[in-house]
Short mmCIF file of C-alpha atoms in Angstrom, two decimals:
data_model
loop_
_atom_site.label_atom_id
_atom_site.label_comp_id
_atom_site.label_asym_id
_atom_site.label_seq_id
_atom_site.Cartn_x
_atom_site.Cartn_y
_atom_site.Cartn_z
CA UNK A 5 -69.60 -125.73 2.54
CA UNK A 6 -72.25 -128.37 3.28
CA UNK A 7 -75.10 -128.15 5.75
CA UNK A 8 -76.92 -131.36 6.59
CA UNK A 9 -79.99 -131.89 8.73
CA UNK A 10 -80.51 -135.43 10.04
CA UNK A 11 -83.47 -136.78 12.02
CA UNK A 12 -83.49 -139.64 14.44
CA UNK A 13 -87.10 -140.68 14.35
CA UNK A 14 -86.72 -143.27 17.10
CA UNK A 15 -85.17 -140.87 19.57
CA UNK A 16 -87.25 -137.88 18.39
CA UNK A 17 -84.27 -135.61 17.98
CA UNK A 18 -81.93 -134.57 15.24
CA UNK A 19 -78.78 -132.78 14.30
CA UNK A 20 -77.63 -130.00 12.03
CA UNK A 21 -74.08 -130.39 10.87
CA UNK A 22 -71.92 -128.03 8.91
CA UNK A 23 -68.70 -129.05 7.19
CA UNK A 24 -66.50 -126.56 5.41
CA UNK A 25 -63.01 -126.41 4.02
CA UNK A 26 -61.94 -122.82 4.59
CA UNK A 27 -59.26 -121.43 2.30
CA UNK A 28 -57.74 -117.97 2.12
CA UNK A 29 -56.86 -117.15 -1.47
CA UNK A 30 -56.70 -113.41 -0.83
CA UNK A 31 -53.81 -111.03 -0.33
CA UNK A 32 -54.24 -110.47 3.41
CA UNK A 33 -54.67 -112.69 6.46
CA UNK A 34 -58.29 -112.98 7.55
CA UNK A 35 -60.32 -113.90 10.58
CA UNK A 36 -63.06 -116.29 9.56
CA UNK A 37 -66.02 -116.96 11.80
CA UNK A 38 -68.54 -119.68 11.18
CA UNK A 39 -71.58 -120.56 13.21
CA UNK A 40 -74.87 -122.43 13.15
CA UNK A 41 -77.80 -121.30 15.25
CA UNK A 42 -81.26 -122.58 15.95
CA UNK A 43 -84.00 -119.99 16.21
CA UNK A 44 -87.25 -119.91 18.12
CA UNK A 45 -90.59 -118.91 16.63
CA UNK A 46 -89.84 -115.19 17.01
CA UNK A 47 -86.48 -115.51 15.28
CA UNK A 48 -84.31 -115.33 18.42
CA UNK A 49 -81.22 -117.50 18.60
CA UNK A 50 -81.74 -120.19 21.22
CA UNK A 51 -78.76 -122.46 20.64
CA UNK A 52 -75.50 -122.13 18.79
CA UNK A 53 -72.26 -123.75 17.85
CA UNK A 54 -69.70 -121.41 16.40
CA UNK A 55 -66.00 -121.11 15.88
CA UNK A 56 -63.48 -118.70 14.44
CA UNK A 57 -60.10 -119.20 12.86
CA UNK A 58 -57.31 -116.97 11.62
CA UNK A 59 -56.13 -117.89 8.15
CA UNK A 60 -52.84 -116.66 6.76
CA UNK A 61 -52.56 -115.95 3.03
CA UNK A 62 -52.85 -119.31 1.26
CA UNK A 63 -53.83 -121.07 4.49
CA UNK A 64 -56.65 -123.57 4.78
CA UNK A 65 -58.53 -125.20 7.61
CA UNK A 66 -61.29 -127.80 7.71
CA UNK A 67 -64.15 -126.94 10.02
CA UNK A 68 -66.92 -129.15 11.30
CA UNK A 69 -69.77 -127.92 13.48
CA UNK A 70 -72.88 -129.65 14.70
CA UNK A 71 -75.90 -128.65 16.70
CA UNK A 72 -78.48 -130.82 18.42
CA UNK A 73 -82.10 -130.26 17.39
CA UNK A 74 -84.92 -130.52 19.88
CA UNK A 75 -88.19 -132.29 19.20
CA UNK A 76 -90.07 -128.99 18.87
CA UNK A 77 -87.51 -127.75 16.37
CA UNK A 78 -87.86 -130.90 14.31
CA UNK A 79 -91.64 -130.41 14.30
CA UNK A 80 -91.20 -126.91 12.91
CA UNK A 81 -88.72 -128.14 10.30
CA UNK A 82 -91.05 -130.94 9.20
CA UNK A 83 -93.93 -128.49 8.92
CA UNK A 84 -91.76 -126.45 6.58
CA UNK A 85 -91.69 -123.27 8.69
CA UNK A 86 -89.21 -120.62 7.66
CA UNK A 87 -86.48 -119.27 9.88
CA UNK A 88 -85.69 -122.37 11.92
CA UNK A 89 -81.94 -122.31 11.70
CA UNK A 90 -79.25 -119.91 10.63
CA UNK A 91 -75.78 -120.32 9.19
CA UNK A 92 -73.48 -117.34 9.66
CA UNK A 93 -70.14 -116.77 8.03
CA UNK A 94 -68.03 -113.69 8.71
CA UNK A 95 -64.77 -112.55 7.20
CA UNK A 96 -62.74 -109.75 8.76
CA UNK A 97 -59.38 -108.38 7.77
CA UNK A 98 -57.05 -105.40 8.34
CA UNK A 99 -56.93 -106.07 12.09
CA UNK A 100 -60.70 -106.66 12.09
CA UNK A 101 -61.34 -103.14 10.82
CA UNK A 102 -63.05 -104.26 7.62
CA UNK A 103 -65.45 -107.13 7.31
CA UNK A 104 -68.24 -108.86 5.51
CA UNK A 105 -70.73 -111.12 7.19
CA UNK A 106 -73.26 -113.36 5.52
CA UNK A 107 -76.13 -114.99 7.32
CA UNK A 108 -78.46 -117.54 5.71
CA UNK A 109 -81.65 -118.25 7.53
CA UNK A 110 -83.49 -121.39 6.50
CA UNK A 111 -86.48 -123.40 7.43
CA UNK A 112 -87.75 -126.85 6.57
CA UNK A 113 -86.40 -128.14 3.30
CA UNK A 114 -83.79 -125.41 2.93
CA UNK A 115 -80.15 -126.10 2.26
CA UNK A 116 -77.04 -123.89 2.27
CA UNK B 4 -50.57 -75.37 -19.71
CA UNK B 5 -52.77 -72.61 -18.32
CA UNK B 6 -54.87 -73.07 -15.19
CA UNK B 7 -58.06 -72.59 -17.20
CA UNK B 8 -57.19 -75.27 -19.73
CA UNK B 9 -56.22 -77.62 -16.89
CA UNK B 10 -59.56 -77.05 -15.19
CA UNK B 11 -61.48 -77.65 -18.44
CA UNK B 12 -59.65 -80.97 -18.92
CA UNK B 13 -60.24 -81.93 -15.26
CA UNK B 14 -63.93 -81.05 -15.63
CA UNK B 15 -64.27 -83.25 -18.70
CA UNK B 16 -62.51 -86.17 -16.98
CA UNK B 17 -64.65 -85.72 -13.83
CA UNK B 18 -67.82 -85.77 -15.92
CA UNK B 19 -66.72 -88.92 -17.73
CA UNK B 20 -65.65 -90.74 -14.54
CA UNK B 21 -68.41 -89.73 -12.14
CA UNK B 22 -71.38 -89.15 -14.44
CA UNK B 23 -71.08 -90.81 -17.84
CA UNK B 24 -69.45 -94.08 -16.72
CA UNK B 25 -71.90 -94.92 -13.87
CA UNK B 26 -74.89 -94.23 -16.15
CA UNK B 27 -73.42 -96.32 -18.99
CA UNK B 28 -72.45 -99.14 -16.60
CA UNK B 29 -75.97 -99.18 -15.09
CA UNK B 30 -77.52 -99.36 -18.57
CA UNK B 31 -75.25 -102.27 -19.54
CA UNK B 32 -76.21 -104.43 -16.55
CA UNK B 33 -78.16 -107.58 -17.44
CA UNK B 34 -81.83 -107.37 -16.42
CA UNK B 35 -81.43 -110.42 -14.16
CA UNK B 36 -78.81 -108.67 -12.07
CA UNK B 37 -80.94 -105.52 -11.95
CA UNK B 38 -83.84 -107.59 -10.62
CA UNK B 39 -81.57 -109.23 -8.04
CA UNK B 40 -80.32 -105.84 -6.87
CA UNK B 41 -83.85 -104.54 -6.59
CA UNK B 42 -84.82 -107.64 -4.55
CA UNK B 43 -81.88 -106.86 -2.28
CA UNK B 44 -83.34 -103.40 -1.67
CA UNK B 45 -80.79 -101.59 -3.85
CA UNK B 46 -82.41 -98.93 -6.00
CA UNK B 47 -79.97 -98.90 -8.92
CA UNK B 48 -81.60 -95.93 -10.66
CA UNK B 49 -81.47 -93.88 -7.48
CA UNK B 50 -77.84 -94.89 -6.86
CA UNK B 51 -76.82 -93.98 -10.42
CA UNK B 52 -78.70 -90.67 -10.28
CA UNK B 53 -77.04 -89.75 -6.99
CA UNK B 54 -73.59 -90.56 -8.39
CA UNK B 55 -74.28 -88.64 -11.60
CA UNK B 56 -75.54 -85.57 -9.71
CA UNK B 57 -72.49 -85.59 -7.47
CA UNK B 58 -70.31 -85.94 -10.59
CA UNK B 59 -71.92 -82.88 -12.20
CA UNK B 60 -71.46 -80.88 -8.99
CA UNK B 61 -67.77 -81.84 -8.70
CA UNK B 62 -67.27 -80.95 -12.39
CA UNK B 63 -68.86 -77.49 -11.94
CA UNK B 64 -66.77 -76.81 -8.85
CA UNK B 65 -63.59 -77.91 -10.69
CA UNK B 66 -64.42 -75.52 -13.53
CA UNK B 67 -65.11 -72.64 -11.11
CA UNK B 68 -61.76 -73.25 -9.39
CA UNK B 69 -59.96 -72.89 -12.70
CA UNK B 70 -61.56 -69.56 -13.52
CA UNK B 71 -61.27 -67.67 -10.22
CA UNK B 72 -58.19 -66.38 -8.47
CA UNK B 73 -56.72 -68.50 -5.70
CA UNK B 74 -57.00 -65.51 -3.36
CA UNK B 75 -60.75 -65.22 -3.98
CA UNK B 76 -63.15 -66.44 -1.24
CA UNK B 77 -65.09 -68.17 -4.03
CA UNK B 78 -62.04 -70.35 -4.71
CA UNK B 79 -61.91 -71.36 -1.04
CA UNK B 80 -65.63 -72.11 -1.03
CA UNK B 81 -65.31 -74.18 -4.21
CA UNK B 82 -62.37 -76.14 -2.75
CA UNK B 83 -64.27 -76.92 0.47
CA UNK B 84 -67.42 -77.84 -1.47
CA UNK B 85 -65.40 -80.11 -3.73
CA UNK B 86 -63.90 -81.96 -0.74
CA UNK B 87 -67.27 -82.33 1.01
CA UNK B 88 -68.99 -83.58 -2.14
CA UNK B 89 -66.18 -86.09 -2.73
CA UNK B 90 -66.88 -87.40 0.78
CA UNK B 91 -70.58 -87.63 -0.11
CA UNK B 92 -69.64 -89.65 -3.20
CA UNK B 93 -67.62 -92.08 -1.04
CA UNK B 94 -70.54 -92.37 1.41
CA UNK B 95 -73.03 -93.07 -1.37
CA UNK B 96 -70.77 -95.62 -3.06
CA UNK B 97 -69.78 -97.54 0.08
CA UNK B 98 -73.30 -97.26 1.50
CA UNK B 99 -74.71 -98.79 -1.72
CA UNK B 100 -76.88 -95.72 -2.30
CA UNK B 101 -77.63 -94.95 1.34
CA UNK B 102 -75.77 -91.79 2.33
CA UNK B 103 -76.63 -92.22 6.02
CA UNK B 104 -75.38 -95.80 6.45
CA UNK B 105 -71.89 -94.52 7.38
CA UNK B 106 -70.12 -97.57 5.98
CA UNK B 107 -72.36 -100.34 7.31
CA UNK B 108 -74.70 -101.72 4.66
CA UNK B 109 -77.18 -104.51 5.08
CA UNK B 110 -78.44 -106.34 2.02
CA UNK B 111 -81.18 -108.93 2.38
CA UNK B 112 -82.16 -111.26 -0.43
CA UNK B 113 -84.99 -113.79 -0.34
CA UNK B 114 -83.83 -117.28 -1.22
CA UNK B 115 -85.75 -120.54 -1.49
CA UNK B 116 -86.91 -121.53 1.98
CA UNK B 117 -85.47 -118.54 3.76
CA UNK B 118 -83.45 -115.41 3.31
CA UNK B 119 -79.85 -114.31 3.02
CA UNK B 120 -78.54 -111.25 4.84
CA UNK B 121 -75.21 -109.71 4.02
CA UNK B 122 -73.60 -107.08 6.23
CA UNK B 123 -70.77 -105.03 4.76
CA UNK B 124 -68.64 -103.18 7.30
CA UNK B 125 -66.62 -100.52 5.50
CA UNK B 126 -66.45 -97.99 8.35
CA UNK B 127 -62.66 -97.87 8.13
CA UNK B 128 -62.82 -96.49 4.59
CA UNK B 129 -65.38 -93.89 5.69
CA UNK B 130 -63.14 -92.82 8.59
CA UNK B 131 -60.17 -92.56 6.22
CA UNK B 132 -62.29 -90.54 3.77
CA UNK B 133 -63.38 -88.14 6.57
CA UNK B 134 -59.76 -87.71 7.66
CA UNK B 135 -58.68 -87.11 4.07
CA UNK B 136 -61.41 -84.48 3.55
CA UNK B 137 -60.47 -82.72 6.81
CA UNK B 138 -56.84 -82.54 5.63
CA UNK B 139 -57.94 -81.32 2.19
CA UNK B 140 -60.02 -78.55 3.77
CA UNK B 141 -57.10 -77.52 6.02
CA UNK B 142 -54.86 -77.48 2.92
CA UNK B 143 -57.39 -75.32 1.03
CA UNK B 144 -57.58 -72.82 3.90
CA UNK B 145 -53.78 -72.57 4.13
CA UNK B 146 -53.50 -72.23 0.34
CA UNK B 147 -56.14 -69.45 0.41
CA UNK B 148 -54.36 -67.60 3.23
CA UNK B 149 -51.04 -67.82 1.39
CA UNK B 150 -52.60 -66.59 -1.85
CA UNK B 151 -54.26 -63.67 0.00
CA UNK B 152 -50.94 -62.68 1.54
CA UNK B 153 -49.21 -62.82 -1.85
CA UNK B 154 -51.87 -60.72 -3.54
CA UNK B 155 -51.72 -58.18 -0.67
CA UNK B 156 -47.96 -57.83 -1.18
CA UNK B 157 -48.43 -57.43 -4.94
CA UNK B 158 -51.07 -54.72 -4.42
CA UNK B 159 -49.01 -52.70 -1.92
CA UNK B 160 -47.46 -49.69 -3.76
CA UNK B 161 -43.65 -49.64 -3.79
CA UNK B 162 -42.35 -46.47 -2.02
CA UNK B 163 -40.78 -43.97 -4.42
CA UNK B 164 -37.05 -43.55 -3.91
CA UNK B 165 -35.52 -40.37 -5.15
CA UNK B 166 -32.26 -40.96 -6.95
CA UNK B 167 -29.88 -38.10 -7.29
CA UNK B 168 -28.22 -37.69 -10.62
CA UNK B 169 -25.04 -36.02 -9.62
CA UNK B 170 -23.00 -36.19 -6.45
CA UNK B 171 -23.13 -32.38 -6.14
CA UNK B 172 -26.82 -32.59 -5.30
CA UNK B 173 -26.18 -34.35 -2.00
CA UNK B 174 -23.06 -32.45 -1.07
CA UNK B 175 -23.47 -30.81 2.34
CA UNK B 176 -24.27 -27.16 2.26
CA UNK B 177 -21.82 -25.20 4.30
CA UNK B 178 -23.31 -22.02 5.60
#
């Protein structure tokens, strides 16, 4: 999984993009959810791009998500503030009865 | 094999599985992993102590069950306690040391430039464990009732039947 933050200095905006090659090497089919979120100063999600996919045993699926960054967000990222964007990955199985979710919250300079 | 010997063997196995093994495993963990767990808010010592205490309790109850009659109320109490404590063990294990989490555990670890939060949703296993314990308790109650009935029958004196030796004794008397 690769998360990339790009800035367009001329336009004053930017983009967070997430590329992942999801593979199910387990014994059961799983529902995989992946999302990227931008957070405001108080940690609330203000924008998101997310998707979910069902993967059979041995199945694989490439996923690509991107999210536009505002000027204010770029300012916070450049100042190195923590908690500017969040990458969430969830795995659920047994008809969604059991699951694990992992959320990585990063700020300026962070990478997932 | 007698019931007492069986219970002694079960007690020993329970102590090894639930008390000795978790303590040994915790002591064998590399210090780096221990530090990581403590950063994630997991108190390993507390978790191990809870598991060990539960293990000792289950072992004692198993021993008691082997030494009392099945018809005794103490046996029923021990069976119910054993089931409830097994549920507590499941809750502690799946809740990563938090008995009250009811299958949903949140682990947060600080990483460079941010933090990582992991949410484990194991409520299904908790629900299955609760169902299993309820069935075990019902089984214990039925077993106790059956044992009581059996012991009642065994304790009831058999009515004395008079057996006549010779046929002349029960010949009708003609007046």
